Amino acid sequence: MDDVSFVIPNYNGEKTIVKAVKSILNQSYKGRVEVIIVDDFSKDNSTKIINLRFKNKKNVRLIKSEKNLGLANSLNKGIENSQYDLIGILMCDCELASRNWLRNMVKTINSDKKIGSVCSRYILPESVWKEYSFFDKAIFAREYYLSVTGKKKGGKHALLRKDILKEINGYDAKSFRIAGEDVDLMSRIMEKGYNVVLTSNKIMHYHVYYRLNLRKHLFNKALPIGEAIGVNFRKHGFKSMGNKYWNAFTATFIYIGLFIPVIRWFSLIIVIFSGLIFTGYFLKYSRDVKAIFLPFFKVVKDIFNIIGFWKGFITNRQKL
């Protein structure tokens, strides 16, 4: 039976890191499992909590970085220090949803030698949704809708072959700091001729109980995410885009169209329609009167996303 090394990159994960680690340790899987937590110079008490809760667990290791290196570097550091041939990736704000999760994932990756990565569906729990701020709910309303209805199609890397990771030189830490590294990795795995398989196995994603304000959502989320999309677009083209019809590239021309008389009304209709859809997801699960401002928030968010996108595309770096 294959042994598995789990890598958990941690940054200020004091609220969720115990959930993440325990969900791995409680797996029904019979093979050997190790957990490598790579702390990226956290400012909270997460490392103290890790040492306190798991000090007697020989298969749990904590690696502490002496400065903030970013997500991609932390993932590479964990992989470099791993013992086993299968690599599990779990973010510090996530939890494996089932005790049979690992058994099912290993079975899938071993079913075909051409499978380089097995992805898991990320689910946003109702308990987390209820704790979100107004802007958190606005941002994650669509994701919550897809989680509740079971319509979420995409997933993220959760189990990978170590030899393939070495073949493609791991995560691209030169191009990506805190976002976009997973999309790039998936693209490079497929470009090498390996398959990426999405399974029905679920991971609960707590998003560290964000409760972010407007400024943080724009500067700490929209800008760097846009930047990452721009880098991936430059490296891999449209296949790296989650939505081929509405994304930072196409949105650029829609918003520019607002200033071109011949297509102004066409662009305005699309912007309004996009804002109404954005607001509609929110209104499915919240009746906050502030929802009347969401179409305007969507425009501002789009602009920040576009700025980040072209910065990433031009510099070929996600640095924010």
CSV table of C-alpha atoms in Angstrom, one decimal:
chain,number,residue,atom,x,y,z
A,1,MET,CA,0.0,0.0,0.0
A,2,ASP,CA,1.4,3.4,-1.0
A,3,ASP,CA,2.5,5.8,1.8
A,4,VAL,CA,1.5,9.4,1.7
A,5,SER,CA,3.2,12.7,2.7
A,6,PHE,CA,0.8,15.5,3.4
A,7,VAL,CA,2.0,19.1,3.0
A,8,ILE,CA,0.1,21.8,4.8
A,9,PRO,CA,1.4,25.4,4.2
A,10,ASN,CA,0.4,27.5,7.2
A,11,TYR,CA,0.1,31.2,7.5
A,12,ASN,CA,-1.9,32.6,10.5
A,13,GLY,CA,-4.0,29.5,10.6
A,14,GLU,CA,-4.6,29.3,14.3
A,15,LYS,CA,-8.4,29.0,13.8
A,16,THR,CA,-8.3,26.0,11.5
A,17,ILE,CA,-4.9,24.2,11.6
A,18,VAL,CA,-6.0,21.7,14.2
A,19,LYS,CA,-9.0,20.7,12.1
A,20,ALA,CA,-6.8,20.3,9.1
A,21,VAL,CA,-4.2,18.0,10.8
A,22,LYS,CA,-6.8,16.0,12.7
A,23,SER,CA,-8.8,15.3,9.5
A,24,ILE,CA,-5.6,13.7,8.1
A,25,LEU,CA,-4.7,11.7,11.2
A,26,ASN,CA,-8.3,10.4,11.5
A,27,GLN,CA,-8.2,8.8,8.0
A,28,SER,CA,-9.2,5.1,7.7
A,29,TYR,CA,-6.3,4.6,5.2
A,30,LYS,CA,-3.9,1.7,6.2
A,31,GLY,CA,-0.7,3.0,4.6
A,32,ARG,CA,1.8,5.2,6.4
A,33,VAL,CA,1.0,8.9,6.5
A,34,GLU,CA,3.1,11.8,7.5
A,35,VAL,CA,2.0,15.4,7.9
A,36,ILE,CA,4.5,18.2,7.2
A,37,ILE,CA,3.4,21.7,8.3
A,38,VAL,CA,5.4,24.5,6.7
A,39,ASP,CA,4.8,27.7,8.6
A,40,ASP,CA,5.4,30.8,6.5
A,41,PHE,CA,6.4,33.1,9.4
A,42,SER,CA,3.0,33.4,11.0
A,43,LYS,CA,2.1,36.3,13.2
A,44,ASP,CA,-0.6,34.5,15.2
A,45,ASN,CA,-0.3,31.6,17.7
A,46,SER,CA,-0.6,28.8,15.2
A,47,THR,CA,2.9,27.4,15.7
A,48,LYS,CA,2.3,27.3,19.5
A,49,ILE,CA,-1.0,25.5,18.9
A,50,ILE,CA,0.7,23.0,16.6
A,51,ASN,CA,3.5,22.3,19.1
A,52,LEU,CA,1.0,21.9,21.9
A,53,ARG,CA,-1.6,19.7,20.2
A,54,PHE,CA,0.7,17.5,18.1
A,55,LYS,CA,4.0,17.3,20.1
A,56,ASN,CA,3.5,13.6,20.8
A,57,LYS,CA,2.7,12.7,17.1
A,58,LYS,CA,5.9,11.4,15.5
A,59,ASN,CA,4.3,11.6,12.1
A,60,VAL,CA,3.6,15.3,12.4
A,61,ARG,CA,6.5,17.7,11.6
A,62,LEU,CA,6.6,21.5,11.8
A,63,ILE,CA,9.0,23.4,9.6
A,64,LYS,CA,9.3,27.1,10.4
A,65,SER,CA,10.5,29.7,7.9
A,66,GLU,CA,12.5,32.5,9.2
A,67,LYS,CA,10.8,35.0,6.9
A,68,ASN,CA,7.6,35.1,4.8
A,69,LEU,CA,8.4,33.1,1.6
A,70,GLY,CA,4.9,32.8,0.0
A,71,LEU,CA,2.7,29.9,-0.7
A,72,ALA,CA,4.5,28.4,-3.6
A,73,ASN,CA,7.9,28.4,-1.8
A,74,SER,CA,6.2,26.8,1.3
A,75,LEU,CA,4.7,24.0,-0.8
A,76,ASN,CA,8.1,23.3,-2.4
A,77,LYS,CA,9.8,23.2,1.0
A,78,GLY,CA,7.3,20.7,2.3
A,79,ILE,CA,7.6,18.5,-0.8
A,80,GLU,CA,11.4,18.6,-0.6
A,81,ASN,CA,11.3,17.4,3.1
A,82,SER,CA,8.8,14.6,2.4
A,83,GLN,CA,9.5,10.9,2.7
A,84,TYR,CA,6.9,9.2,0.5
A,85,ASP,CA,6.0,8.9,-3.2
A,86,LEU,CA,2.5,10.3,-3.0
A,87,ILE,CA,2.1,14.0,-2.0
A,88,GLY,CA,-1.2,15.2,-0.4
A,89,ILE,CA,-1.8,19.0,-0.5
A,90,LEU,CA,-4.1,20.5,2.1
A,91,MET,CA,-4.4,24.2,2.9
A,92,CYS,CA,-4.4,25.2,6.6
A,93,ASP,CA,-8.0,26.5,6.3
A,94,CYS,CA,-9.3,23.2,5.0
A,95,GLU,CA,-10.5,19.8,6.3
A,96,LEU,CA,-10.9,16.5,4.7
A,97,ALA,CA,-14.6,15.8,4.6
A,98,SER,CA,-14.6,12.0,5.0
A,99,ARG,CA,-12.5,9.4,6.9
A,100,ASN,CA,-12.3,7.5,3.6
A,101,TRP,CA,-11.1,10.5,1.6
A,102,LEU,CA,-7.5,9.4,1.3
A,103,ARG,CA,-8.3,5.7,0.5
A,104,ASN,CA,-10.6,6.8,-2.4
A,105,MET,CA,-8.0,9.3,-3.7
A,106,VAL,CA,-5.1,6.8,-3.7
A,107,LYS,CA,-7.4,4.3,-5.4
A,108,THR,CA,-8.0,6.8,-8.2
A,109,ILE,CA,-4.4,7.9,-8.7
A,110,ASN,CA,-3.3,4.2,-8.8
A,111,SER,CA,-5.9,3.3,-11.4
A,112,ASP,CA,-3.8,4.7,-14.3
A,113,LYS,CA,-0.1,5.6,-14.5
A,114,LYS,CA,-0.9,8.5,-16.7
A,115,ILE,CA,-2.8,10.2,-13.9
A,116,GLY,CA,-0.4,12.9,-12.5
A,117,SER,CA,-2.8,14.6,-10.1
A,118,VAL,CA,-6.2,13.9,-8.5
A,119,CYS,CA,-8.3,16.9,-7.5
A,120,SER,CA,-10.9,17.2,-4.8
A,121,ARG,CA,-14.0,19.4,-4.7
A,122,TYR,CA,-13.9,22.3,-2.3
A,123,ILE,CA,-17.1,22.9,-0.3
A,124,LEU,CA,-18.0,26.0,1.6
A,125,PRO,CA,-19.8,24.9,4.8
A,126,GLU,CA,-23.0,26.6,5.9
A,127,SER,CA,-21.6,27.3,9.4
A,128,VAL,CA,-18.8,29.4,7.7
A,129,TRP,CA,-21.2,31.2,5.5
A,130,LYS,CA,-23.2,32.4,8.5
A,131,GLU,CA,-20.1,33.9,10.1
A,132,TYR,CA,-19.1,35.9,7.0
A,133,SER,CA,-19.2,39.7,6.7
A,134,PHE,CA,-21.3,41.4,4.1
A,135,PHE,CA,-18.4,41.6,1.7
A,136,ASP,CA,-17.3,38.1,2.4
A,137,LYS,CA,-20.8,36.9,1.4
A,138,ALA,CA,-20.8,39.0,-1.7
A,139,ILE,CA,-17.5,37.5,-2.9
A,140,PHE,CA,-18.3,33.9,-2.0
A,141,ALA,CA,-22.1,33.8,-2.8
A,142,ARG,CA,-21.6,32.1,-6.1
A,143,GLU,CA,-19.2,29.5,-4.6
A,144,TYR,CA,-21.7,28.9,-1.8
A,145,TYR,CA,-24.5,28.4,-4.3
A,146,LEU,CA,-22.4,25.9,-6.2
A,147,SER,CA,-21.5,24.1,-2.9
A,148,VAL,CA,-25.2,23.9,-1.8
A,149,THR,CA,-26.5,22.8,-5.1
A,150,GLY,CA,-23.7,20.4,-5.9
A,151,LYS,CA,-23.0,22.1,-9.2
A,152,LYS,CA,-19.4,23.0,-8.5
A,153,LYS,CA,-17.4,21.6,-11.4
A,154,GLY,CA,-13.8,22.6,-10.6
A,155,GLY,CA,-11.4,21.4,-7.9
A,156,LYS,CA,-7.9,21.7,-6.7
A,157,HIS,CA,-4.8,19.5,-6.5
A,158,ALA,CA,-5.1,17.2,-3.5
A,159,LEU,CA,-3.0,14.2,-4.3
A,160,LEU,CA,0.0,14.1,-6.7
A,161,ARG,CA,2.8,11.8,-7.7
A,162,LYS,CA,6.2,13.0,-6.3
A,163,ASP,CA,8.1,11.8,-9.3
A,164,ILE,CA,6.0,14.0,-11.7
A,165,LEU,CA,6.4,17.0,-9.4
A,166,LYS,CA,10.2,16.5,-9.7
A,167,GLU,CA,9.9,16.2,-13.4
A,168,ILE,CA,8.2,19.6,-13.8
A,169,ASN,CA,10.3,21.2,-11.0
A,170,GLY,CA,7.5,21.6,-8.5
A,171,TYR,CA,5.6,24.8,-8.0
A,172,ASP,CA,6.8,27.9,-9.8
A,173,ALA,CA,7.8,30.0,-6.9
A,174,LYS,CA,9.5,32.6,-9.2
A,175,SER,CA,6.3,33.5,-10.9
A,176,PHE,CA,3.8,33.0,-8.1
A,177,ARG,CA,3.8,34.1,-4.5
A,178,ILE,CA,0.4,33.6,-2.9
A,179,ALA,CA,-2.0,32.8,-5.8
A,180,GLY,CA,-2.2,31.1,-9.1
A,181,GLU,CA,0.4,28.4,-8.4
A,182,ASP,CA,-2.1,25.6,-8.5
A,183,VAL,CA,-3.5,26.5,-11.9
A,184,ASP,CA,0.0,26.8,-13.3
A,185,LEU,CA,0.9,23.4,-11.9
A,186,MET,CA,-2.1,21.7,-13.4
A,187,SER,CA,-1.3,23.2,-16.8
A,188,ARG,CA,2.3,22.0,-16.7
A,189,ILE,CA,1.3,18.5,-15.6
A,190,MET,CA,-1.1,18.3,-18.6
A,191,GLU,CA,1.5,19.8,-21.0
A,192,LYS,CA,3.8,16.9,-20.0
A,193,GLY,CA,1.1,14.4,-21.2
A,194,TYR,CA,-0.3,13.4,-17.8
A,195,ASN,CA,-4.0,13.5,-16.8
A,196,VAL,CA,-5.6,15.6,-14.1
A,197,VAL,CA,-8.6,13.9,-12.7
A,198,LEU,CA,-11.4,15.5,-10.7
A,199,THR,CA,-13.1,13.3,-8.1
A,200,SER,CA,-16.3,13.6,-6.0
A,201,ASN,CA,-14.2,13.5,-2.8
A,202,LYS,CA,-14.8,16.7,-0.8
A,203,ILE,CA,-12.7,19.1,1.1
A,204,MET,CA,-14.3,21.6,3.5
A,205,HIS,CA,-12.9,25.1,2.8
A,206,TYR,CA,-13.2,27.5,5.7
A,207,HIS,CA,-11.5,30.5,4.1
A,208,VAL,CA,-10.1,31.3,7.5
A,209,TYR,CA,-13.4,32.9,8.5
A,210,TYR,CA,-12.4,35.9,6.5
A,211,ARG,CA,-14.6,38.8,7.8
A,212,LEU,CA,-12.7,41.1,5.5
A,213,ASN,CA,-13.7,44.7,4.9
A,214,LEU,CA,-14.0,46.4,1.4
A,215,ARG,CA,-10.4,47.6,1.3
A,216,LYS,CA,-8.9,44.2,2.1
A,217,HIS,CA,-11.1,42.4,-0.4
A,218,LEU,CA,-9.9,44.8,-3.1
A,219,PHE,CA,-6.2,45.1,-2.3
A,220,ASN,CA,-5.5,41.8,-0.6
A,221,LYS,CA,-7.7,39.6,-2.8
A,222,ALA,CA,-8.9,41.1,-6.1
A,223,LEU,CA,-5.5,42.6,-7.0
A,224,PRO,CA,-3.3,39.6,-6.3
A,225,ILE,CA,-5.8,37.1,-7.8
A,226,GLY,CA,-6.0,39.3,-10.9
A,227,GLU,CA,-2.2,39.3,-11.0
A,228,ALA,CA,-2.1,35.5,-10.8
A,229,ILE,CA,-4.6,35.2,-13.6
A,230,GLY,CA,-2.5,37.5,-15.8
A,231,VAL,CA,0.6,35.4,-15.3
A,232,ASN,CA,-1.2,32.2,-16.1
A,233,PHE,CA,-2.8,33.8,-19.1
A,234,ARG,CA,0.7,34.8,-20.4
A,235,LYS,CA,2.1,31.3,-19.7
A,236,HIS,CA,-0.8,29.1,-20.7
A,237,GLY,CA,-3.4,31.2,-22.7
A,238,PHE,CA,-7.2,30.9,-22.4
A,239,LYS,CA,-7.0,27.3,-21.2
A,240,SER,CA,-5.9,28.7,-17.8
A,241,MET,CA,-9.1,30.8,-17.5
A,242,GLY,CA,-11.9,29.5,-15.3
A,243,ASN,CA,-14.5,31.3,-17.4
A,244,LYS,CA,-13.7,31.8,-21.1
A,245,TYR,CA,-16.5,34.3,-21.6
A,246,TRP,CA,-16.2,36.6,-18.5
A,247,ASN,CA,-12.7,37.0,-17.2
A,248,ALA,CA,-10.2,39.8,-16.7
A,249,PHE,CA,-9.1,39.7,-20.3
A,250,THR,CA,-12.6,40.0,-21.8
A,251,ALA,CA,-13.7,42.4,-19.1
A,252,THR,CA,-11.0,44.8,-20.1
A,253,PHE,CA,-12.5,45.3,-23.5
A,254,ILE,CA,-16.1,45.4,-22.1
A,255,TYR,CA,-15.1,48.3,-19.8
A,256,ILE,CA,-13.1,50.1,-22.5
A,257,GLY,CA,-16.2,49.8,-24.6
A,258,LEU,CA,-18.1,52.0,-22.2
A,259,PHE,CA,-16.0,54.9,-23.7
A,260,ILE,CA,-16.4,54.0,-27.3
A,261,PRO,CA,-19.7,55.5,-28.6
A,262,VAL,CA,-20.4,52.8,-31.2
A,263,ILE,CA,-20.4,49.9,-28.6
A,264,ARG,CA,-21.2,51.9,-25.4
A,265,TRP,CA,-24.7,50.6,-25.0
A,266,PHE,CA,-23.6,47.0,-25.7
A,267,SER,CA,-20.9,47.2,-23.1
A,268,LEU,CA,-23.2,48.9,-20.6
A,269,ILE,CA,-25.8,46.2,-20.9
A,270,ILE,CA,-23.2,43.5,-20.3
A,271,VAL,CA,-21.8,45.3,-17.2
A,272,ILE,CA,-25.3,45.8,-15.8
A,273,PHE,CA,-26.2,42.2,-16.5
A,274,SER,CA,-23.0,40.9,-14.9
A,275,GLY,CA,-23.7,43.1,-11.8
A,276,LEU,CA,-27.3,41.7,-11.5
A,277,ILE,CA,-26.1,38.1,-11.7
A,278,PHE,CA,-23.4,38.9,-9.0
A,279,THR,CA,-26.1,40.4,-6.8
A,280,GLY,CA,-28.6,37.5,-7.6
A,281,TYR,CA,-26.3,34.9,-6.1
A,282,PHE,CA,-26.0,37.0,-2.9
A,283,LEU,CA,-29.8,37.4,-2.6
A,284,LYS,CA,-30.4,33.7,-2.8
A,285,TYR,CA,-29.0,33.4,0.8
A,286,SER,CA,-29.1,36.9,2.3
A,287,ARG,CA,-31.7,39.8,2.3
A,288,ASP,CA,-29.3,42.4,3.5
A,289,VAL,CA,-30.5,45.8,2.2
A,290,LYS,CA,-26.9,46.8,1.4
A,291,ALA,CA,-27.3,44.4,-1.6
A,292,ILE,CA,-28.4,47.4,-3.6
A,293,PHE,CA,-24.8,48.5,-3.7
A,294,LEU,CA,-23.4,45.2,-4.9
A,295,PRO,CA,-23.6,46.0,-8.7
A,296,PHE,CA,-21.3,49.0,-8.0
A,297,PHE,CA,-19.0,46.9,-5.8
A,298,LYS,CA,-18.8,44.4,-8.7
A,299,VAL,CA,-17.6,47.2,-11.0
A,300,VAL,CA,-14.9,48.3,-8.6
A,301,LYS,CA,-13.8,44.7,-8.0
A,302,ASP,CA,-13.6,44.1,-11.7
A,303,ILE,CA,-11.4,47.2,-12.2
A,304,PHE,CA,-9.0,46.1,-9.4
A,305,ASN,CA,-9.0,42.6,-11.0
A,306,ILE,CA,-8.2,44.0,-14.4
A,307,ILE,CA,-5.4,46.2,-13.1
A,308,GLY,CA,-3.9,43.2,-11.3
A,309,PHE,CA,-4.4,41.0,-14.5
A,310,TRP,CA,-2.4,43.3,-16.7
A,311,LYS,CA,0.3,43.9,-14.1
A,312,GLY,CA,0.8,40.1,-13.8
A,313,PHE,CA,0.6,39.7,-17.6
A,314,ILE,CA,3.3,42.4,-18.3
A,315,THR,CA,5.7,41.5,-15.4
A,316,ASN,CA,5.1,37.7,-15.5
A,317,ARG,CA,5.1,37.8,-11.7
A,318,GLN,CA,2.5,37.5,-9.0
A,319,LYS,CA,4.1,39.5,-6.2
A,320,LEU,CA,1.4,41.3,-4.3
